[in-house]
Amino acid sequence: GPWTDGTDTIYPTAGIDRVGIGTVTEADIISKLFVDNDFAATCKALAIFNQTESQDILTASASGTFRFALQNDGDLELRNAAIVSNLTDNEIALTENTRTLNLDFAEVASRIKLESASELELESTSNTVSAIVIDATAGGIDITASAASAGEDIDILATGSSINLTATEGVADNIVLTSTNGGIDLTSTGAAAGEDFDFTSSASLNITGQEAAVDAVVISSSADASGVRIRAGDTLPAVLATGNDIELIAEDDFIFNF
């Protein structure tokens, strides 16, 4: 007959035969096992696998080589032993090479949290002006290191390119740099002539030092033959300083050179 009853096995007698379940249309049975429901709906899954042992529910291989498995606990094992798990409600965990990346959907009502006990790196090899984009189309963006120790800093480094900070809100404190414990250093160590620090404001520029010290505000030009020049007005006289000078220049020919 078309079936052979072997030792604890039943299989098609002809190895080329294909098995169809739920259909009587032979043209539809295009694979070794074809499961369909051409008839009355059962309101159930097309196939149900009830594993009562401790082994995997389903495994798949190609030419005898493992590809993936649906494990007994519902986790999905990929070809190189990576595990995708939903063991904890509201979390999806991807574990690979002993490291775990979690997507936490329960952090707050409107937040998905990306977390890992290992270091977390976001990397792109795209050679474009927007290789990595972090965009909030409504709302702000917070970058914090809330439990960092000394030396565990937030470092922003552009090797071979520039860093641009731009804000368009139009308020008095449009860009704020605040240190609540310690100082702030702005340093340029390898700049060439003309690669200056430029502080330009279409409004006023205020420098205030509140330390009760004789050097609460220091403006220094420390290289030999360098100077300090303070200017006021839009029509200025010719400069007099030749180096190692402090020069005050104002409109209407008020010149002071020390």
mmCIF file of N, CA and C in Angstrom, residues 229-241 247-256:
data_model
loop_
_atom_site.group_PDB
_atom_site.id
_atom_site.type_symbol
_atom_site.label_atom_id
_atom_site.label_comp_id
_atom_site.label_asym_id
_atom_site.label_seq_id
_atom_site.Cartn_x
_atom_site.Cartn_y
_atom_site.Cartn_z
ATOM 1 N N ARG A 229 44.085 93.078 23.081
ATOM 2 C CA ARG A 229 43.476 94.279 22.503
ATOM 3 C C ARG A 229 41.996 94.284 22.839
ATOM 4 N N ILE A 230 41.516 95.403 23.375
ATOM 5 C CA ILE A 230 40.100 95.590 23.676
ATOM 6 C C ILE A 230 39.615 96.763 22.845
ATOM 7 N N ARG A 231 38.560 96.501 22.053
ATOM 8 C CA ARG A 231 38.089 97.518 21.112
ATOM 9 C C ARG A 231 36.638 97.875 21.389
ATOM 10 N N ALA A 232 36.287 99.128 21.116
ATOM 11 C CA ALA A 232 34.897 99.576 21.247
ATOM 12 C C ALA A 232 34.585 100.538 20.109
ATOM 13 N N GLY A 233 33.446 100.329 19.439
ATOM 14 C CA GLY A 233 33.055 101.191 18.331
ATOM 15 C C GLY A 233 33.249 100.505 16.996
ATOM 16 N N ASP A 234 32.694 101.125 15.960
ATOM 17 C CA ASP A 234 32.783 100.525 14.624
ATOM 18 C C ASP A 234 33.760 101.257 13.706
ATOM 19 N N THR A 235 34.221 102.431 14.109
ATOM 20 C CA THR A 235 35.205 103.167 13.328
ATOM 21 C C THR A 235 36.408 103.404 14.223
ATOM 22 N N LEU A 236 37.433 102.578 14.075
ATOM 23 C CA LEU A 236 38.542 102.574 15.010
ATOM 24 C C LEU A 236 39.800 103.171 14.388
ATOM 25 N N PRO A 237 40.661 103.768 15.204
ATOM 26 C CA PRO A 237 41.931 104.304 14.711
ATOM 27 C C PRO A 237 42.916 103.164 14.435
ATOM 28 N N ALA A 238 44.042 103.525 13.841
ATOM 29 C CA ALA A 238 45.086 102.535 13.575
ATOM 30 C C ALA A 238 45.661 102.030 14.888
ATOM 31 N N VAL A 239 46.038 100.783 14.905
ATOM 32 C CA VAL A 239 46.595 100.192 16.125
ATOM 33 C C VAL A 239 48.023 100.672 16.331
ATOM 34 N N LEU A 240 48.469 100.669 17.588
ATOM 35 C CA LEU A 240 49.814 101.097 17.922
ATOM 36 C C LEU A 240 50.675 99.968 18.466
ATOM 37 N N ALA A 241 50.023 98.926 19.004
ATOM 38 C CA ALA A 241 50.768 97.888 19.695
ATOM 39 C C ALA A 241 51.687 97.140 18.740
ATOM 40 N N GLU A 247 46.295 96.935 24.689
ATOM 41 C CA GLU A 247 45.859 98.082 23.890
ATOM 42 C C GLU A 247 44.348 98.239 24.021
ATOM 43 N N LEU A 248 43.923 99.461 24.364
ATOM 44 C CA LEU A 248 42.513 99.810 24.423
ATOM 45 C C LEU A 248 42.237 100.786 23.299
ATOM 46 N N ILE A 249 41.335 100.415 22.388
ATOM 47 C CA ILE A 249 41.032 101.250 21.221
ATOM 48 C C ILE A 249 39.546 101.556 21.231
ATOM 49 N N ALA A 250 39.220 102.843 21.092
ATOM 50 C CA ALA A 250 37.817 103.245 21.056
ATOM 51 C C ALA A 250 37.593 104.175 19.876
ATOM 52 N N GLU A 251 36.361 104.297 19.474
ATOM 53 C CA GLU A 251 36.021 105.220 18.405
ATOM 54 C C GLU A 251 36.324 106.656 18.854
ATOM 55 N N ASP A 252 36.512 107.538 17.893
ATOM 56 C CA ASP A 252 36.851 108.940 18.155
ATOM 57 C C ASP A 252 38.281 109.080 18.664
ATOM 58 N N ASP A 253 39.162 108.153 18.276
ATOM 59 C CA ASP A 253 40.603 108.276 18.478
ATOM 60 C C ASP A 253 41.040 108.223 19.950
ATOM 61 N N PHE A 254 40.330 107.574 20.805
ATOM 62 C CA PHE A 254 40.819 107.359 22.161
ATOM 63 C C PHE A 254 41.658 106.087 22.167
ATOM 64 N N ILE A 255 42.959 106.253 22.335
ATOM 65 C CA ILE A 255 43.878 105.123 22.245
ATOM 66 C C ILE A 255 44.696 105.071 23.523
ATOM 67 N N PHE A 256 44.744 103.859 24.091
ATOM 68 C CA PHE A 256 45.601 103.622 25.258
ATOM 69 C C PHE A 256 46.445 102.401 24.957
#
